[in-house]
Every structure is written in C-alpha cells, then in structure tokens.
Amino acid sequence: MTRKIYLAGHRGLVGSALKRALEQRGEHIITRTHDELDLRNQADTRFFFAAERPDIVYLAAARVGGILANAENQAAFLLENLQIACNVIESAYEFGTKKLLFLGSSCIYPKNALQPIPETALLTGALEPTNEGYALAKIAGLKLCEFYNKQYGAAFISAMPCNLYGVGDNFDPRNSHIIPALLRRFHEAKQAGAQSVTLWGTGTPRREFLFADDLARACLLLMDDYSDPEPVNIGSGEEYTIAETAEIVAKIVGYPGAIHFDSSYPDGTMRKVVDSSKIRAMGWQPLKSFEEGIRQSYEWYCNSRRNPL
C-alpha cells in the first residue's frame, strides 16, 4: 500500500526542495497552503490529522526571517513557531503517524559554542540575543520530538541545518536571510547603476551555507535510515566570511561597484559552523558547489521577477 506523506510548509525554501525530492521518488504527497490550514490553530490541525492520518510527516513549516525580522518580532517568532511545533507533533502522535522529521536550525546552539558545533552543544550556553525567540521555539520542537521518541517510542526525529539558500528562497528585503538578501541588494544596485552598496556589520562573521536541495537529500536519508532521538546536524563543511560571501554574490550578479560595511549594525554570532560528521557517516555529502548554487538561486530570482507567482 502506498504510504501517505504530509509535507508541512511545501511552499517555503526547504519545503519546496523536499517536494521536488519526494516527487522524484514518486511518493504520495499531501500539502496544504496556509490559507487552507493554519497550523497555529490546534483544532484545525487536529481535524486535518484526524481526516488524513498521514504515515509520514516532514515538518518544514515555520515563521522565519533574517536578523532584522527576528530581532523586531521575538514574541511572534517564539509564539507562532511553538504553536506550529506543538500542534503538529501532538496531532501526528495522536493520529498514528509512523515517522516525523522536525526541521530545526543551527541557531539553536549557544552563541559562543565550540566550533564546529557538535549536537551535544545544545543548551550548554546563552543563545544569540537577536534570534533568541525563534531559537527557543526550535529547541522546544526538537526536545518534544526527543521526548516523544524516548517516552512513547515514536520515531520522531529532528535535523539541524546550517544557513540555507536556493531555488524558491524568500527575497523580501525585511525578512530574507543572508544569500537572498545579498542577491536582491546587488541586483537592484546593478539595475540602478549604484556606485556602492553598504551592508550591515563588519563583514567578518563566518557562516556555513548549504543548498536547499542538498538538505532535502539528507532529510530523505534520515527518514529512511535514522530513528534515534538525538538531533542531527546538516552542513556543507565550508565557511565564508560575510565579506567573502558578498564578493562572490556580487560577481555572480555582475555588480561592479564598491562594497562597504556599517559596523554600527550588529554582526550576530561571529562564527557558526556545524559538525556534520554524523550525517556524513551515513553516506551523505553535499553535491552543489557554493558558486553554482548561488548562480542557480539568482537565475530563479530573475525568472520569478519576470514571471511572478
């Protein structure tokens, strides 16, 4: 009998990559838009699970944003992501879901964690203040999966990806993450003929980036072969300073102007690289190079501007 897979958040960056990967396998996928199902609403979520009873759940739905959106909306990011995690995980268990994957974020780890960050660094120090609300919600979600796994034997697992980018990303100037924000800034600067672009911070923080389709492959592997309660990091193993990242993005966009940094704005965590030895030991490794991934993301962005959804 064909198993039924519910993919929560199928329109987002991670969800759309998962959808492509699952479709390539010929899986039976169930999706709902936010207008069709508000996962923040407990009653609506329970009704959906009672009616559909999915065998497998990928929980990629979340309220997300960059450093500005996180810092300005701590209460909403905490509350809404808690609601989504609690409602989906509880309903999945209640209505017989056999396996669930919760997508977290590397922001769950302490600001000054040992680098590369092992999964055991969780809850060993203070979080980065600018995204504390979002991080706390993600920690609660992964812990809920861990406890359902240990207490009830539910095959509920969690994955912690590094900074993501790719096809289907969010390019909103107030809510986007690093790569889409840079792509849009340099694209618009090129279109306007601007002589320079000024970016937040010092440019010195180091980040690890992963193409979303590589994450999707890792998620499918975990759902096939992993059932332990402990979370699993997923990262590319390559890191760049923000300044280096900006130069690579500007080159791909074709922006020739100067790049300046305004140190009066926050940098966030100075270095964030995850230890992905656990997932690599399972046979996974990223396939998309950083520059090729950015190039593909930029092509999608340009096409989406010409042909808006």
CSV table of C-alpha atoms in Angstrom, one decimal:
chain,number,residue,atom,x,y,z
A,1,MET,CA,0.0,0.0,0.0
A,2,THR,CA,1.3,3.5,-0.9
A,3,ARG,CA,2.3,5.5,2.2
A,4,LYS,CA,0.8,8.9,2.7
A,5,ILE,CA,3.3,11.8,3.3
A,6,TYR,CA,2.3,15.1,4.7
A,7,LEU,CA,4.7,17.9,3.8
A,8,ALA,CA,4.1,20.9,6.0
A,9,GLY,CA,5.5,24.1,4.6
A,10,HIS,CA,5.7,22.9,0.9
A,11,ARG,CA,5.9,26.5,-0.5
A,12,GLY,CA,9.0,27.5,1.5
A,13,LEU,CA,12.6,27.1,0.6
A,14,VAL,CA,13.1,23.8,2.5
A,15,GLY,CA,9.6,22.5,1.8
A,16,SER,CA,9.8,23.1,-2.0
A,17,ALA,CA,13.1,21.3,-2.1
A,18,LEU,CA,11.6,18.4,-0.2
A,19,LYS,CA,8.7,18.4,-2.5
A,20,ARG,CA,11.0,18.1,-5.6
A,21,ALA,CA,12.9,15.2,-3.9
A,22,LEU,CA,9.8,13.3,-2.9
A,23,GLU,CA,8.2,13.7,-6.3
A,24,GLN,CA,11.3,12.3,-7.9
A,25,ARG,CA,10.7,9.2,-5.8
A,26,GLY,CA,7.1,9.0,-6.9
A,27,GLU,CA,5.8,9.5,-3.3
A,28,HIS,CA,2.1,10.2,-2.4
A,29,ILE,CA,2.4,13.8,-1.0
A,30,ILE,CA,-0.3,15.7,0.8
A,31,THR,CA,0.1,19.5,1.1
A,32,ARG,CA,-2.0,22.4,2.4
A,33,THR,CA,-1.4,26.1,1.9
A,34,HIS,CA,-1.5,28.4,4.9
A,35,ASP,CA,-5.0,29.6,3.8
A,36,GLU,CA,-6.2,26.0,3.7
A,37,LEU,CA,-4.7,25.0,7.0
A,38,ASP,CA,-3.3,27.3,9.8
A,39,LEU,CA,-1.0,25.1,11.8
A,40,ARG,CA,-1.0,27.6,14.6
A,41,ASN,CA,-4.6,26.6,15.2
A,42,GLN,CA,-4.8,23.5,17.4
A,43,ALA,CA,-8.3,22.5,16.5
A,44,ASP,CA,-7.8,22.9,12.7
A,45,THR,CA,-4.5,20.9,12.9
A,46,ARG,CA,-6.2,18.0,14.8
A,47,PHE,CA,-9.1,17.9,12.4
A,48,PHE,CA,-6.7,17.7,9.4
A,49,PHE,CA,-4.7,14.8,11.0
A,50,ALA,CA,-7.8,13.0,12.1
A,51,ALA,CA,-9.1,13.2,8.5
A,52,GLU,CA,-5.9,12.4,6.6
A,53,ARG,CA,-3.9,10.3,9.0
A,54,PRO,CA,-0.6,10.7,7.2
A,55,ASP,CA,2.0,7.9,7.7
A,56,ILE,CA,5.0,10.2,7.3
A,57,VAL,CA,5.3,13.9,8.3
A,58,TYR,CA,8.0,16.4,7.2
A,59,LEU,CA,7.6,19.5,9.4
A,60,ALA,CA,9.2,22.3,7.4
A,61,ALA,CA,6.5,24.9,8.2
A,62,ALA,CA,7.7,27.8,10.3
A,63,ARG,CA,7.7,31.6,10.6
A,64,VAL,CA,11.2,32.6,9.5
A,65,GLY,CA,13.2,35.7,8.8
A,66,GLY,CA,16.6,37.4,8.8
A,67,ILE,CA,18.4,39.2,11.6
A,68,LEU,CA,16.1,42.3,11.5
A,69,ALA,CA,12.8,40.4,11.4
A,70,ASN,CA,14.0,38.1,14.2
A,71,ALA,CA,15.2,41.0,16.4
A,72,GLU,CA,12.0,43.0,15.9
A,73,ASN,CA,9.5,40.2,16.3
A,74,GLN,CA,10.8,38.0,19.1
A,75,ALA,CA,7.4,37.4,20.7
A,76,ALA,CA,5.7,36.4,17.4
A,77,PHE,CA,8.6,34.2,16.3
A,78,LEU,CA,8.6,32.4,19.6
A,79,LEU,CA,4.8,32.0,19.9
A,80,GLU,CA,3.9,31.1,16.3
A,81,ASN,CA,6.8,28.5,15.9
A,82,LEU,CA,5.9,27.0,19.3
A,83,GLN,CA,2.2,26.7,18.2
A,84,ILE,CA,3.2,25.0,14.9
A,85,ALA,CA,5.6,22.6,16.5
A,86,CYS,CA,3.3,21.6,19.4
A,87,ASN,CA,0.2,21.2,17.3
A,88,VAL,CA,1.8,19.2,14.5
A,89,ILE,CA,3.8,16.9,16.7
A,90,GLU,CA,1.0,16.2,19.2
A,91,SER,CA,-1.5,15.5,16.4
A,92,ALA,CA,0.9,13.3,14.5
A,93,TYR,CA,1.3,11.1,17.6
A,94,GLU,CA,-2.4,11.1,18.4
A,95,PHE,CA,-3.4,10.0,14.9
A,96,GLY,CA,-0.8,7.4,14.2
A,97,THR,CA,1.9,9.0,12.2
A,98,LYS,CA,4.7,6.4,11.9
A,99,LYS,CA,7.6,8.8,11.4
A,100,LEU,CA,8.1,12.5,11.7
A,101,LEU,CA,11.0,14.8,10.8
A,102,PHE,CA,11.2,18.2,12.5
A,103,LEU,CA,13.4,20.8,10.8
A,104,GLY,CA,15.3,23.0,13.2
A,105,SER,CA,18.1,25.5,12.7
A,106,SER,CA,21.7,25.9,13.8
A,107,CYS,CA,20.6,29.0,15.7
A,108,ILE,CA,19.5,26.6,18.5
A,109,TYR,CA,23.2,26.4,19.6
A,110,PRO,CA,24.9,28.8,22.1
A,111,LYS,CA,26.3,32.0,20.7
A,112,ASN,CA,29.8,31.0,21.9
A,113,ALA,CA,29.6,27.3,21.2
A,114,LEU,CA,32.7,25.2,20.3
A,115,GLN,CA,33.3,25.2,16.6
A,116,PRO,CA,32.4,23.2,14.5
A,117,ILE,CA,29.3,22.8,16.7
A,118,PRO,CA,28.5,19.3,17.8
A,119,GLU,CA,24.9,18.2,18.5
A,120,THR,CA,25.9,17.9,22.2
A,121,ALA,CA,26.5,21.7,22.4
A,122,LEU,CA,22.7,22.2,22.8
A,123,LEU,CA,21.7,24.0,26.0
A,124,THR,CA,25.3,24.5,27.1
A,125,GLY,CA,25.3,28.3,26.9
A,126,ALA,CA,23.4,31.5,26.1
A,127,LEU,CA,21.8,32.0,22.7
A,128,GLU,CA,22.4,34.8,20.2
A,129,PRO,CA,20.1,37.5,21.5
A,130,THR,CA,18.9,38.7,18.1
A,131,ASN,CA,17.1,35.4,17.3
A,132,GLU,CA,16.5,34.1,20.8
A,133,GLY,CA,12.7,33.8,20.3
A,134,TYR,CA,13.0,31.7,17.1
A,135,ALA,CA,15.8,29.6,18.6
A,136,LEU,CA,13.8,28.8,21.8
A,137,ALA,CA,10.8,27.6,19.7
A,138,LYS,CA,13.0,25.4,17.7
A,139,ILE,CA,14.7,23.9,20.8
A,140,ALA,CA,11.2,23.2,22.2
A,141,GLY,CA,10.2,21.4,19.0
A,142,LEU,CA,13.2,19.2,18.8
A,143,LYS,CA,13.0,18.4,22.5
A,144,LEU,CA,9.3,17.5,22.1
A,145,CYS,CA,10.3,15.1,19.3
A,146,GLU,CA,13.1,13.7,21.5
A,147,PHE,CA,10.8,13.1,24.5
A,148,TYR,CA,8.0,11.5,22.3
A,149,ASN,CA,10.7,9.2,20.9
A,150,LYS,CA,12.1,8.3,24.4
A,151,GLN,CA,8.9,8.1,26.3
A,152,TYR,CA,6.5,6.7,23.8
A,153,GLY,CA,8.8,5.0,21.2
A,154,ALA,CA,7.6,7.3,18.5
A,155,ALA,CA,10.0,7.6,15.5
A,156,PHE,CA,10.1,11.4,15.7
A,157,ILE,CA,13.5,12.8,14.8
A,158,SER,CA,15.0,16.2,14.1
A,159,ALA,CA,17.6,17.8,11.8
A,160,MET,CA,19.5,21.0,12.3
A,161,PRO,CA,20.7,22.5,9.1
A,162,CYS,CA,23.2,25.4,8.7
A,163,ASN,CA,22.3,28.6,6.8
A,164,LEU,CA,20.3,27.6,3.7
A,165,TYR,CA,19.7,29.1,0.3
A,166,GLY,CA,18.4,28.0,-3.1
A,167,VAL,CA,15.5,27.9,-5.5
A,168,GLY,CA,12.3,29.2,-4.0
A,169,ASP,CA,14.0,31.3,-1.4
A,170,ASN,CA,12.4,34.4,0.2
A,171,PHE,CA,13.8,37.6,-1.2
A,172,ASP,CA,11.7,40.0,0.9
A,173,PRO,CA,14.1,42.9,1.9
A,174,ARG,CA,12.9,42.8,5.6
A,175,ASN,CA,12.5,39.0,6.1
A,176,SER,CA,15.2,37.3,3.9
A,177,HIS,CA,18.3,35.5,5.0
A,178,ILE,CA,21.9,36.3,4.0
A,179,ILE,CA,22.1,34.9,0.5
A,180,PRO,CA,18.8,36.1,-0.9
A,181,ALA,CA,19.2,39.5,0.8
A,182,LEU,CA,22.6,39.9,-0.9
A,183,LEU,CA,21.3,38.7,-4.3
A,184,ARG,CA,18.5,41.2,-4.2
A,185,ARG,CA,20.7,44.1,-3.0
A,186,PHE,CA,23.3,43.6,-5.7
A,187,HIS,CA,20.7,43.0,-8.4
A,188,GLU,CA,18.9,46.2,-7.6
A,189,ALA,CA,22.2,48.1,-7.2
A,190,LYS,CA,23.2,46.9,-10.7
A,191,GLN,CA,19.9,47.9,-12.2
A,192,ALA,CA,20.1,51.3,-10.6
A,193,GLY,CA,23.8,51.9,-11.5
A,194,ALA,CA,24.7,52.4,-7.9
A,195,GLN,CA,28.4,53.1,-7.2
A,196,SER,CA,28.4,51.3,-3.9
A,197,VAL,CA,26.4,49.0,-1.6
A,198,THR,CA,26.6,49.3,2.2
A,199,LEU,CA,25.9,46.1,4.2
A,200,TRP,CA,25.2,45.6,7.9
A,201,GLY,CA,28.0,44.8,10.4
A,202,THR,CA,31.8,44.4,9.9
A,203,GLY,CA,31.8,41.6,7.3
A,204,THR,CA,34.0,39.4,9.5
A,205,PRO,CA,31.5,36.8,10.8
A,206,ARG,CA,31.9,33.4,9.3
A,207,ARG,CA,29.0,31.3,8.0
A,208,GLU,CA,28.4,27.9,6.5
A,209,PHE,CA,25.9,27.7,3.6
A,210,LEU,CA,24.0,24.7,2.2
A,211,PHE,CA,21.9,24.5,-1.0
A,212,ALA,CA,18.3,23.5,0.0
A,213,ASP,CA,18.2,20.5,-2.4
A,214,ASP,CA,21.2,19.0,-0.7
A,215,LEU,CA,19.4,19.4,2.6
A,216,ALA,CA,16.4,17.6,1.1
A,217,ARG,CA,18.5,14.6,0.1
A,218,ALA,CA,19.8,14.5,3.7
A,219,CYS,CA,16.3,14.6,5.1
A,220,LEU,CA,15.2,11.7,2.9
A,221,LEU,CA,18.2,9.7,4.1
A,222,LEU,CA,17.4,10.3,7.7
A,223,MET,CA,13.8,9.3,7.2
A,224,ASP,CA,14.9,6.1,5.6
A,225,ASP,CA,17.7,5.1,8.0
A,226,TYR,CA,17.6,7.1,11.2
A,227,SER,CA,15.3,6.8,14.2
A,228,ASP,CA,17.3,8.0,17.2
A,229,PRO,CA,16.0,10.7,19.5
A,230,GLU,CA,19.1,12.9,19.2
A,231,PRO,CA,19.2,15.7,16.6
A,232,VAL,CA,21.4,15.5,13.5
A,233,ASN,CA,23.4,18.5,12.1
A,234,ILE,CA,23.5,19.0,8.4
A,235,GLY,CA,26.0,21.4,6.9
A,236,SER,CA,28.3,21.8,3.9
A,237,GLY,CA,31.5,21.9,5.8
A,238,GLU,CA,32.6,25.1,4.0
A,239,GLU,CA,32.6,28.5,5.6
A,240,TYR,CA,33.0,32.1,4.3
A,241,THR,CA,33.1,35.5,5.9
A,242,ILE,CA,30.2,37.7,5.1
A,243,ALA,CA,32.6,39.9,3.2
A,244,GLU,CA,33.8,36.9,1.1
A,245,THR,CA,30.2,35.9,0.6
A,246,ALA,CA,29.2,39.4,-0.6
A,247,GLU,CA,32.1,39.4,-3.1
A,248,ILE,CA,31.0,36.0,-4.6
A,249,VAL,CA,27.4,37.1,-4.9
A,250,ALA,CA,28.3,40.5,-6.4
A,251,LYS,CA,30.5,38.7,-9.0
A,252,ILE,CA,27.7,36.3,-10.0
A,253,VAL,CA,25.1,39.1,-10.2
A,254,GLY,CA,27.5,41.2,-12.2
A,255,TYR,CA,27.6,44.1,-9.9
A,256,PRO,CA,30.9,46.1,-10.4
A,257,GLY,CA,30.6,48.7,-7.6
A,258,ALA,CA,32.2,49.0,-4.2
A,259,ILE,CA,31.0,47.1,-1.1
A,260,HIS,CA,31.1,48.9,2.3
A,261,PHE,CA,30.2,47.7,5.8
A,262,ASP,CA,28.5,49.7,8.5
A,263,SER,CA,29.8,48.4,11.8
A,264,SER,CA,27.2,50.4,13.8
A,265,TYR,CA,24.8,47.5,13.0
A,266,PRO,CA,25.0,44.1,14.7
A,267,ASP,CA,27.1,41.1,13.3
A,268,GLY,CA,25.2,38.4,15.1
A,269,THR,CA,27.2,35.3,16.0
A,270,MET,CA,30.8,35.6,14.9
A,271,ARG,CA,31.2,32.1,13.7
A,272,LYS,CA,28.7,29.4,13.1
A,273,VAL,CA,29.7,26.1,11.5
A,274,VAL,CA,28.1,22.8,12.5
A,275,ASP,CA,29.8,19.4,12.9
A,276,SER,CA,28.1,17.2,10.3
A,277,SER,CA,30.1,14.0,11.0
A,278,LYS,CA,27.0,12.0,12.0
A,279,ILE,CA,25.1,12.5,8.7
A,280,ARG,CA,28.3,12.1,6.7
A,281,ALA,CA,29.0,8.8,8.3
A,282,MET,CA,25.6,7.7,6.9
A,283,GLY,CA,26.9,8.4,3.4
A,284,TRP,CA,25.5,11.8,2.7
A,285,GLN,CA,27.5,14.7,1.3
A,286,PRO,CA,26.5,17.9,-0.5
A,287,LEU,CA,26.6,17.9,-4.3
A,288,LYS,CA,26.1,21.6,-5.2
A,289,SER,CA,29.1,23.9,-5.1
A,290,PHE,CA,28.6,27.3,-3.4
A,291,GLU,CA,29.1,29.4,-6.6
A,292,GLU,CA,26.9,27.1,-8.7
A,293,GLY,CA,24.2,27.1,-6.0
A,294,ILE,CA,24.2,30.9,-5.9
A,295,ARG,CA,24.1,31.1,-9.7
A,296,GLN,CA,21.1,28.8,-9.8
A,297,SER,CA,19.4,30.8,-7.0
A,298,TYR,CA,20.0,34.1,-8.9
A,299,GLU,CA,18.6,32.6,-12.1
A,300,TRP,CA,15.4,31.6,-10.2
A,301,TYR,CA,15.2,35.1,-8.6
A,302,CYS,CA,15.4,36.8,-12.0
A,303,ASN,CA,12.9,34.4,-13.6
A,304,SER,CA,10.5,34.9,-10.7
A,305,ARG,CA,10.6,38.7,-11.1
A,306,ARG,CA,9.7,38.3,-14.8
A,307,ASN,CA,7.0,35.7,-14.1
A,308,PRO,CA,5.7,36.4,-10.6
A,309,LEU,CA,3.5,33.7,-8.9
